[in-house]
Each structure stands twice: as C-alpha cells, then as structure tokens.
mmCIF file of C-alpha atoms in Angstrom:
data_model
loop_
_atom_site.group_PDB
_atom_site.id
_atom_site.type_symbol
_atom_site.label_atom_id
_atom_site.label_comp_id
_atom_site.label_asym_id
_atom_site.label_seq_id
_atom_site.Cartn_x
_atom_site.Cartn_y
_atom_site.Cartn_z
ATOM 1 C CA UNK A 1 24.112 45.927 -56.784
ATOM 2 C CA UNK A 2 21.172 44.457 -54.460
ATOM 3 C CA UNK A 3 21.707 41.699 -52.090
ATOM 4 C CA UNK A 4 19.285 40.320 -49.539
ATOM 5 C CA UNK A 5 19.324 41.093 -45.487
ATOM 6 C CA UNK A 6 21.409 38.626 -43.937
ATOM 7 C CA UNK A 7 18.897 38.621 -41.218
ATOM 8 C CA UNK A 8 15.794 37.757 -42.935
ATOM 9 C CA UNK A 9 17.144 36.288 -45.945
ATOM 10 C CA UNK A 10 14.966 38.727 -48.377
ATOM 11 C CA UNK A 11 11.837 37.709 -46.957
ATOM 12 C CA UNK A 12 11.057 41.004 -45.149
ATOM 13 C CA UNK A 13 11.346 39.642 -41.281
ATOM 14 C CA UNK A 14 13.732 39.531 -38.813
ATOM 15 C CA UNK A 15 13.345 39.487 -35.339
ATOM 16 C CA UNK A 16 15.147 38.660 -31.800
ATOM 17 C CA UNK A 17 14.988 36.173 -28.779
ATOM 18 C CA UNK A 18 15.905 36.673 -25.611
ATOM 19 C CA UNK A 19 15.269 34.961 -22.386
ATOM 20 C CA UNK A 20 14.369 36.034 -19.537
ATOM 21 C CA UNK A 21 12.824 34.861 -15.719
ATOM 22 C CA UNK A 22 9.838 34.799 -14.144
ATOM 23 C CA UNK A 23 8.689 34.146 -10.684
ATOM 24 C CA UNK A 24 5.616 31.873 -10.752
ATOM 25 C CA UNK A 25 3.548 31.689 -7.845
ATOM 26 C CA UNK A 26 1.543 28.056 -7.497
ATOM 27 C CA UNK A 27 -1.181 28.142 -5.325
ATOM 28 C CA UNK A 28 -1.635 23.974 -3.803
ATOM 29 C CA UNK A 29 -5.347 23.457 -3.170
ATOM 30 C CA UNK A 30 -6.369 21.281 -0.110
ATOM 31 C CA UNK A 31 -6.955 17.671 -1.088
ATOM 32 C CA UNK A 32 -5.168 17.637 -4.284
ATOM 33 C CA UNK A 33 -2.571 15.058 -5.573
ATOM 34 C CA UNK A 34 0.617 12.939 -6.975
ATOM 35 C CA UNK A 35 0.520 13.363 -10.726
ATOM 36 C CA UNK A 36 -2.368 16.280 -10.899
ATOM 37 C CA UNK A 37 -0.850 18.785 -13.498
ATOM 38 C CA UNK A 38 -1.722 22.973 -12.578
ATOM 39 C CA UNK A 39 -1.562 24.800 -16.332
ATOM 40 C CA UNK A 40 -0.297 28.651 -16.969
ATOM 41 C CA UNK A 41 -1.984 29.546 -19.686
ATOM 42 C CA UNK A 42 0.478 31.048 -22.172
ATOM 43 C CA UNK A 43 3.820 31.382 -20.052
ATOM 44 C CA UNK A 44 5.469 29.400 -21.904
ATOM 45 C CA UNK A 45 8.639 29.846 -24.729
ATOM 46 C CA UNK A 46 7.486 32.246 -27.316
ATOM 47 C CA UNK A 47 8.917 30.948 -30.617
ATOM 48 C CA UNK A 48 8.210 33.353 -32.830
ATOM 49 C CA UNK A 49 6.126 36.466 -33.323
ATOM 50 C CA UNK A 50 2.412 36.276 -34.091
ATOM 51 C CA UNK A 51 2.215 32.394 -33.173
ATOM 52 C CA UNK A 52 0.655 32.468 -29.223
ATOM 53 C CA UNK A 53 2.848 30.579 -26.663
ATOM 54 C CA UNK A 54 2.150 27.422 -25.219
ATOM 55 C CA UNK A 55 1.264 26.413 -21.752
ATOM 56 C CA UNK A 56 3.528 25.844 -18.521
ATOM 57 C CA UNK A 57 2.669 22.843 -16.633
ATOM 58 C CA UNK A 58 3.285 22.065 -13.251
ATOM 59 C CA UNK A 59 3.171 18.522 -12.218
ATOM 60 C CA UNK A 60 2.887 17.614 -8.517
ATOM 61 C CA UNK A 61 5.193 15.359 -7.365
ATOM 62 C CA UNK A 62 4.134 13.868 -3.426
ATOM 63 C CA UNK A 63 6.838 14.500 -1.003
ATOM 64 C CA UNK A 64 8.241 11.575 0.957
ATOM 65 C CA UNK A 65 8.616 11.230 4.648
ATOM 66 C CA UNK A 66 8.664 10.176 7.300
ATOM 67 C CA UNK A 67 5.565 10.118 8.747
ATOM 68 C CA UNK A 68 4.215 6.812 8.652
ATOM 69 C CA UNK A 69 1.375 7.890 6.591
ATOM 70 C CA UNK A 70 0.445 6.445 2.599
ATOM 71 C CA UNK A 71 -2.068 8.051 0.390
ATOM 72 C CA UNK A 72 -4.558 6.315 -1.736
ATOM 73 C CA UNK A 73 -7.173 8.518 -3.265
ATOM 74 C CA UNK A 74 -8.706 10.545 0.021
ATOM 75 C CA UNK A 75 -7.657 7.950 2.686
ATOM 76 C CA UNK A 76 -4.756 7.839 4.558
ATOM 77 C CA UNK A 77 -3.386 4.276 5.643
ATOM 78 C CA UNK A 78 -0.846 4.122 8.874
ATOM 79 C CA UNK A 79 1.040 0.810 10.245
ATOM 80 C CA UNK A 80 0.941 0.126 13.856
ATOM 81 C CA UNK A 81 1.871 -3.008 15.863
ATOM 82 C CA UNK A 82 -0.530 -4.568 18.707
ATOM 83 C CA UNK A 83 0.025 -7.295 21.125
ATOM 84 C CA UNK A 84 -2.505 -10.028 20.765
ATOM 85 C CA UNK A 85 -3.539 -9.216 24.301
ATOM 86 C CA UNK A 86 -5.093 -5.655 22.752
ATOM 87 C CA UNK A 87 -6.512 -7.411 19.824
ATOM 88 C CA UNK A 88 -8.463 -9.386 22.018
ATOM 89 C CA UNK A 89 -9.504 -6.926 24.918
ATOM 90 C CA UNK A 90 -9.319 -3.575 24.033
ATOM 91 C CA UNK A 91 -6.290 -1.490 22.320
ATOM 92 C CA UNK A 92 -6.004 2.471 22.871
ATOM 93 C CA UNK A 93 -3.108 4.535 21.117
ATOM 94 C CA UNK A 94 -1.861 8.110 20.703
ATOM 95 C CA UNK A 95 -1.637 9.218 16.965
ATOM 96 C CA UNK A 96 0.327 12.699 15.733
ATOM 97 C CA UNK A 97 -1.652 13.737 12.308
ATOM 98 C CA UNK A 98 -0.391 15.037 9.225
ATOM 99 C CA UNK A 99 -1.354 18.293 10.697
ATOM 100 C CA UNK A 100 0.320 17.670 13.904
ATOM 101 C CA UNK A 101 -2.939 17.072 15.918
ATOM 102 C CA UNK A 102 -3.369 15.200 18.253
ATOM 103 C CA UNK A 103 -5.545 12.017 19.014
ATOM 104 C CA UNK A 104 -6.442 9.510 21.195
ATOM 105 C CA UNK A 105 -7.579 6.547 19.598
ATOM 106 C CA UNK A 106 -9.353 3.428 21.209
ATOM 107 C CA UNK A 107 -11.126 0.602 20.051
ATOM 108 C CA UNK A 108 -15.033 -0.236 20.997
ATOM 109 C CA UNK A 109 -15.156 -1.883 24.329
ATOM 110 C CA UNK A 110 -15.803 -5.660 23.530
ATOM 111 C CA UNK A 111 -14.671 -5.293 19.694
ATOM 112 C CA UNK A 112 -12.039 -7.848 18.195
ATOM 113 C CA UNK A 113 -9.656 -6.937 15.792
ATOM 114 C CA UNK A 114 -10.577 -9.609 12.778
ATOM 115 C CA UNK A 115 -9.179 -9.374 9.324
ATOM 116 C CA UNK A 116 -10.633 -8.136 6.762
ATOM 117 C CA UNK A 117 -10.431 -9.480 3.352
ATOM 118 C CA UNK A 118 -8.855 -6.615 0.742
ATOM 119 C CA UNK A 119 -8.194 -8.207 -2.679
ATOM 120 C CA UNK A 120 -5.664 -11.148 -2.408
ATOM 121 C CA UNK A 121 -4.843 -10.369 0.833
ATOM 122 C CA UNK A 122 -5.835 -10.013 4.615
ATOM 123 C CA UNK A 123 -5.441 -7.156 6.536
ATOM 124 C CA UNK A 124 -6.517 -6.274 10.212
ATOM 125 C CA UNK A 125 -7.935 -3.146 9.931
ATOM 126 C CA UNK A 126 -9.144 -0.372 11.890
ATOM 127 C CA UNK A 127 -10.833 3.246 10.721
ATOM 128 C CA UNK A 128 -11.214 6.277 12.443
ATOM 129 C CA UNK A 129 -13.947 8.484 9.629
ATOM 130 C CA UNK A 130 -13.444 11.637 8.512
ATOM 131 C CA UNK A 131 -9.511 11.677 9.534
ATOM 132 C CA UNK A 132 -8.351 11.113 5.902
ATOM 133 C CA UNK A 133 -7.678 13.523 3.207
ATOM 134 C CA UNK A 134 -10.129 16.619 2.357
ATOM 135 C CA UNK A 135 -11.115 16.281 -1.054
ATOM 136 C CA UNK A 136 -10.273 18.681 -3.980
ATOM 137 C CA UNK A 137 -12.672 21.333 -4.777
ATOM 138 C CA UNK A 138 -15.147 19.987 -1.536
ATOM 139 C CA UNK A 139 -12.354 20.556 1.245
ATOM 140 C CA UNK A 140 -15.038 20.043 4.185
ATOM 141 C CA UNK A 141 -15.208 16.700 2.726
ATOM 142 C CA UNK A 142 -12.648 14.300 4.094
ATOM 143 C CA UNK A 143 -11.720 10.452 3.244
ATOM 144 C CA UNK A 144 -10.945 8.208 6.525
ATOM 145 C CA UNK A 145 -7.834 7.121 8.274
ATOM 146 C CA UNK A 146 -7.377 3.350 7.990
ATOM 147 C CA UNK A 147 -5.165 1.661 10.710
ATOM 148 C CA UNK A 148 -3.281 -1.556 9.314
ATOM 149 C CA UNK A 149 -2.524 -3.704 12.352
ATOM 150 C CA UNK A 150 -0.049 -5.602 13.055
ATOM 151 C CA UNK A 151 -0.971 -8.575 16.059
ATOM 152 C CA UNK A 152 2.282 -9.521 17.907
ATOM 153 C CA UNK A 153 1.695 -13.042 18.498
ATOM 154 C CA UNK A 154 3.834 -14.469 21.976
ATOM 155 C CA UNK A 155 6.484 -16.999 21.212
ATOM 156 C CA UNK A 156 4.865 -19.430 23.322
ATOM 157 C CA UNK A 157 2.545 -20.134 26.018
ATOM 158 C CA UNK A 158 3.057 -21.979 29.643
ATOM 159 C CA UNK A 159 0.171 -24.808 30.085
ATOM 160 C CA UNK A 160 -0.926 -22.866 33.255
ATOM 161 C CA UNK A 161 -1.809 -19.234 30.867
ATOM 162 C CA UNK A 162 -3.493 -22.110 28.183
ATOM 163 C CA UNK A 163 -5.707 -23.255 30.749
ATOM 164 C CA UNK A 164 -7.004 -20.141 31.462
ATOM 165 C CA UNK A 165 -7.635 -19.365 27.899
ATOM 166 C CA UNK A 166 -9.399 -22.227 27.263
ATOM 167 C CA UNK A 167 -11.686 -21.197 30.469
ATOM 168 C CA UNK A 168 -12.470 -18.049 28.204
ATOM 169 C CA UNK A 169 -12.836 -18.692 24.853
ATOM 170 C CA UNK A 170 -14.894 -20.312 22.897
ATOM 171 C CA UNK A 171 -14.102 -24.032 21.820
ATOM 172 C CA UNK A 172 -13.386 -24.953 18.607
ATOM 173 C CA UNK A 173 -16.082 -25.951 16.491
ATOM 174 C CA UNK A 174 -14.711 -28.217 14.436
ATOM 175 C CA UNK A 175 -12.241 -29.711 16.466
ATOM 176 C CA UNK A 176 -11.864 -33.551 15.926
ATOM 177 C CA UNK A 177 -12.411 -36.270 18.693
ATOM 178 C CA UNK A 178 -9.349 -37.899 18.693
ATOM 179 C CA UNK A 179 -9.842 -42.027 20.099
ATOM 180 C CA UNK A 180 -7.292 -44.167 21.206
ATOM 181 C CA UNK A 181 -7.737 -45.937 18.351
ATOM 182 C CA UNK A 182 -6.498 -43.066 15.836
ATOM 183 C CA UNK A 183 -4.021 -42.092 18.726
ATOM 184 C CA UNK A 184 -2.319 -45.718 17.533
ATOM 185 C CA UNK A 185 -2.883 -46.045 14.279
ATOM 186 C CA UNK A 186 -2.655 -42.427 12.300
ATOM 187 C CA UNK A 187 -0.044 -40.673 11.128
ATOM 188 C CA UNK A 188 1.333 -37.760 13.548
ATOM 189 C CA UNK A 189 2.739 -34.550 12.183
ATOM 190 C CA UNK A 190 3.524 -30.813 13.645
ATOM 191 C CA UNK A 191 2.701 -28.079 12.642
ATOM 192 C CA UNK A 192 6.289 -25.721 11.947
ATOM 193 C CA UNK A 193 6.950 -22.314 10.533
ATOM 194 C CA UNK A 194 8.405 -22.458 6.765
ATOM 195 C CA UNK A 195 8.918 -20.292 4.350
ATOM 196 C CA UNK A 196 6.989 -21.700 0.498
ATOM 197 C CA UNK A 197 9.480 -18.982 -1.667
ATOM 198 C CA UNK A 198 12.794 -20.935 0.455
ATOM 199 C CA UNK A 199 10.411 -24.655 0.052
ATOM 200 C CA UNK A 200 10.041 -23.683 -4.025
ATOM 201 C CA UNK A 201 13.445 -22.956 -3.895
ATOM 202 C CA UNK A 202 15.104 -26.060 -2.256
ATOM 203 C CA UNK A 203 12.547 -28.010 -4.470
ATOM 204 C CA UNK A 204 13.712 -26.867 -7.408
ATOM 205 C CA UNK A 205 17.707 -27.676 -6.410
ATOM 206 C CA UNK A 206 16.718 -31.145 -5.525
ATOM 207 C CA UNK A 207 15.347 -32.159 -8.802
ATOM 208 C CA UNK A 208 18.096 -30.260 -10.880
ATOM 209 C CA UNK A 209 16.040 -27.340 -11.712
ATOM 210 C CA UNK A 210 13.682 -28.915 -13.570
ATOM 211 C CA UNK A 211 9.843 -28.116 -13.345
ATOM 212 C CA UNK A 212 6.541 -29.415 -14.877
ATOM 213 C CA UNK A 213 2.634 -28.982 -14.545
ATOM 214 C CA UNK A 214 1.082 -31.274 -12.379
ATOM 215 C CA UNK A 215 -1.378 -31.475 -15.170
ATOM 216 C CA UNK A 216 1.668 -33.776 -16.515
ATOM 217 C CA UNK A 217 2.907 -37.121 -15.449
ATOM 218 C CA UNK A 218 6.443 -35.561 -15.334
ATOM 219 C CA UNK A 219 9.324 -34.088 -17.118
ATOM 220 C CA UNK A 220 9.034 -34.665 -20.771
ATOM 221 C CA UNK A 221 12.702 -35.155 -22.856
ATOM 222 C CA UNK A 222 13.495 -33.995 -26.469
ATOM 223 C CA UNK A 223 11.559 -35.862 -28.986
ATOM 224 C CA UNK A 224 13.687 -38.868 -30.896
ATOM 225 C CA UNK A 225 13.134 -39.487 -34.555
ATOM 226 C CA UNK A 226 13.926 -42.652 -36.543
ATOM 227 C CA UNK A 227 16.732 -42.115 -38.675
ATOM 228 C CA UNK A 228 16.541 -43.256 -42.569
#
C-alpha cells in the first residue's frame, strides 16, 4: 500500500523555512534626502528554493528638531526676527549651523531689507551662499542658507522720533496734496488692523449664512412653477 509524503504531497519536494537576523549596515551619503529609498540587493524573504529573493529597501525618513532649520532641495531656510531699526541700518547676528559652526552674519553696509516676491507671497529675505546643503554624489557642492526675516514693527511713534524720520527719508512719491477744500468736503476714514478670515466670518453671520457671486445681483430662491 503506497501513499504520498505528507510533506510534499507526491510531488517530489519538500523543504523548510526558518528565520533568522541580520545586522544591516546603511551607509547615509552627504547631501541626500526625505523619501530617497537605499536598495539591498537580494536580502530580502526567500520564499522558496530556486526563485531569487527580492530587495530590502530602506526609506529615509528626515529627523525633526529643533533646530530652526527647513530643507527644500539643497537650501536650508531659518526664521529670525529684526527690529525695523536693523532693517533699515544695518542688522548683524550670530548663527549655530547644522554642524555646530559658528557664524557671524551681517548685512551690506547701506543695504535694506525689501521683500522679495516668492509665489503668492512676500518674504524678506536674506542669503548667505554656499551655507546650504552639499549635494548628493557632488558633496563640495553646496545649496545656500536663506534667512526669512521677520521686521518688528514699533507700536507707535512720538511726533518728535516722526520728525526726524521724515528729515531722513525719502518723501512719498505719490502722496496727495490735500486742500482745504477736500479737508471740508471728503469723506475721512482710518486706517485699523483687521483680520479678512474674522471680516468673512462676521459677514457671513450677518446675512444668515448666505453667499453669492458678485457676478450676481444677489441671492437667488428656489424656482416656483405654475400649478395645473
């Protein structure tokens, strides 16, 4: 009486898994980044005999801190706060680097910080070259360091320090000549500090919720139909 192997199941192979561990050693090479995958060729599960194992991949996740610093592509990007005072007449700093160097930073004597249009938005910004990021595979190759200022504005001013300013800087160009005449009969208005997400806001709970283009004359209602 013949019956087949209960380990192949009669057709003539059997074989066994086991698992085991393996230190891996991942070498990170200057200047690469978040996301960029490092293969091991064939360390991976070996499913069954004759069939070559797949690939382990290791997928670089960028640590967090708190350093001050963000990443995008080889430049670095750093925050700092300057009083308007600095933006106008000089500003010097001390900076700690990623690799805990040192630097002394200062602005060109006579420069003005002036924003600088990125996109959507306006940013002051500042760049010291060749203090970014070295860049993968050309490590002697580095992107620049971009400082994103912020200009601390005073709360107010006494006439006395306005006086002065106006001894320094430049006059307005197109500042209007106001007469006595408009003085009397125009509209006055101040300028105040307001928020447009809290305006859309307290718009929108005046008038119920309700919103419309301003394409159209106004809020349109159901449609009614005649009935037969």
């Amino acid at each position: 009486l013949q019956s087949p192997c209960r380990q192949c199941q009669g057709q003539g192979q059997s074989f066994k898994t086991k698992r085991s561990k393996e230190m891996v050693e991942v070498h990170i090479e200057k200047g690469m980044k978040h996301g960029q995958r490092i293969p091991f060729r064939g360390m991976a599960d070996e499913n069954s005999p004759g069939v070559e194992p797949g690939d382990l991949i290791i997928v670089l996740k960028q640590k967090e801190d708190d350093s001050g610093f963000t990443r995008k592509g080889n430049d670095l990007f750093i925050r700092r706060t300057v009083t308007l005072l600095e933006a106008l007449t000089g500003y010097t700093t001390v900076l700690t680097h990623l690799d805990d160097r040192k630097l002394i930073i200062r602005s060109k004597p006579g420069d003005i910080i002036r924003p600088i249009d990125m996109t959507s938005e306006k940013h002051f910004l500042k760049a010291i070259k060749g203090e970014g990021m070295p860049t993968h595979k050309n490590p002697f190759v580095y992107g620049n360091l971009f400082l994103i200022l912020d200009i601390a504005f005073p709360e107010s001013l006494s006439e006395e320090a306005m006086a002065r300013l106006r001894e320094v800087l430049p006059a307005p160009k197109d500042s209007p000549r106001i007469t006595k005449k408009m003085e009397k009969e125009y509209e006055h208005h101040e300028l105040t500090d307001m928020d447009p997400s809290v305006s859309a806001r307290m718009g929108a709970e005046t008038s119920g919720g309700e919103a419309y283009d301003e394409d159209e004359e106004g809020p349109r209602g159901p449609s009614v139909a005649c009935a037969q």
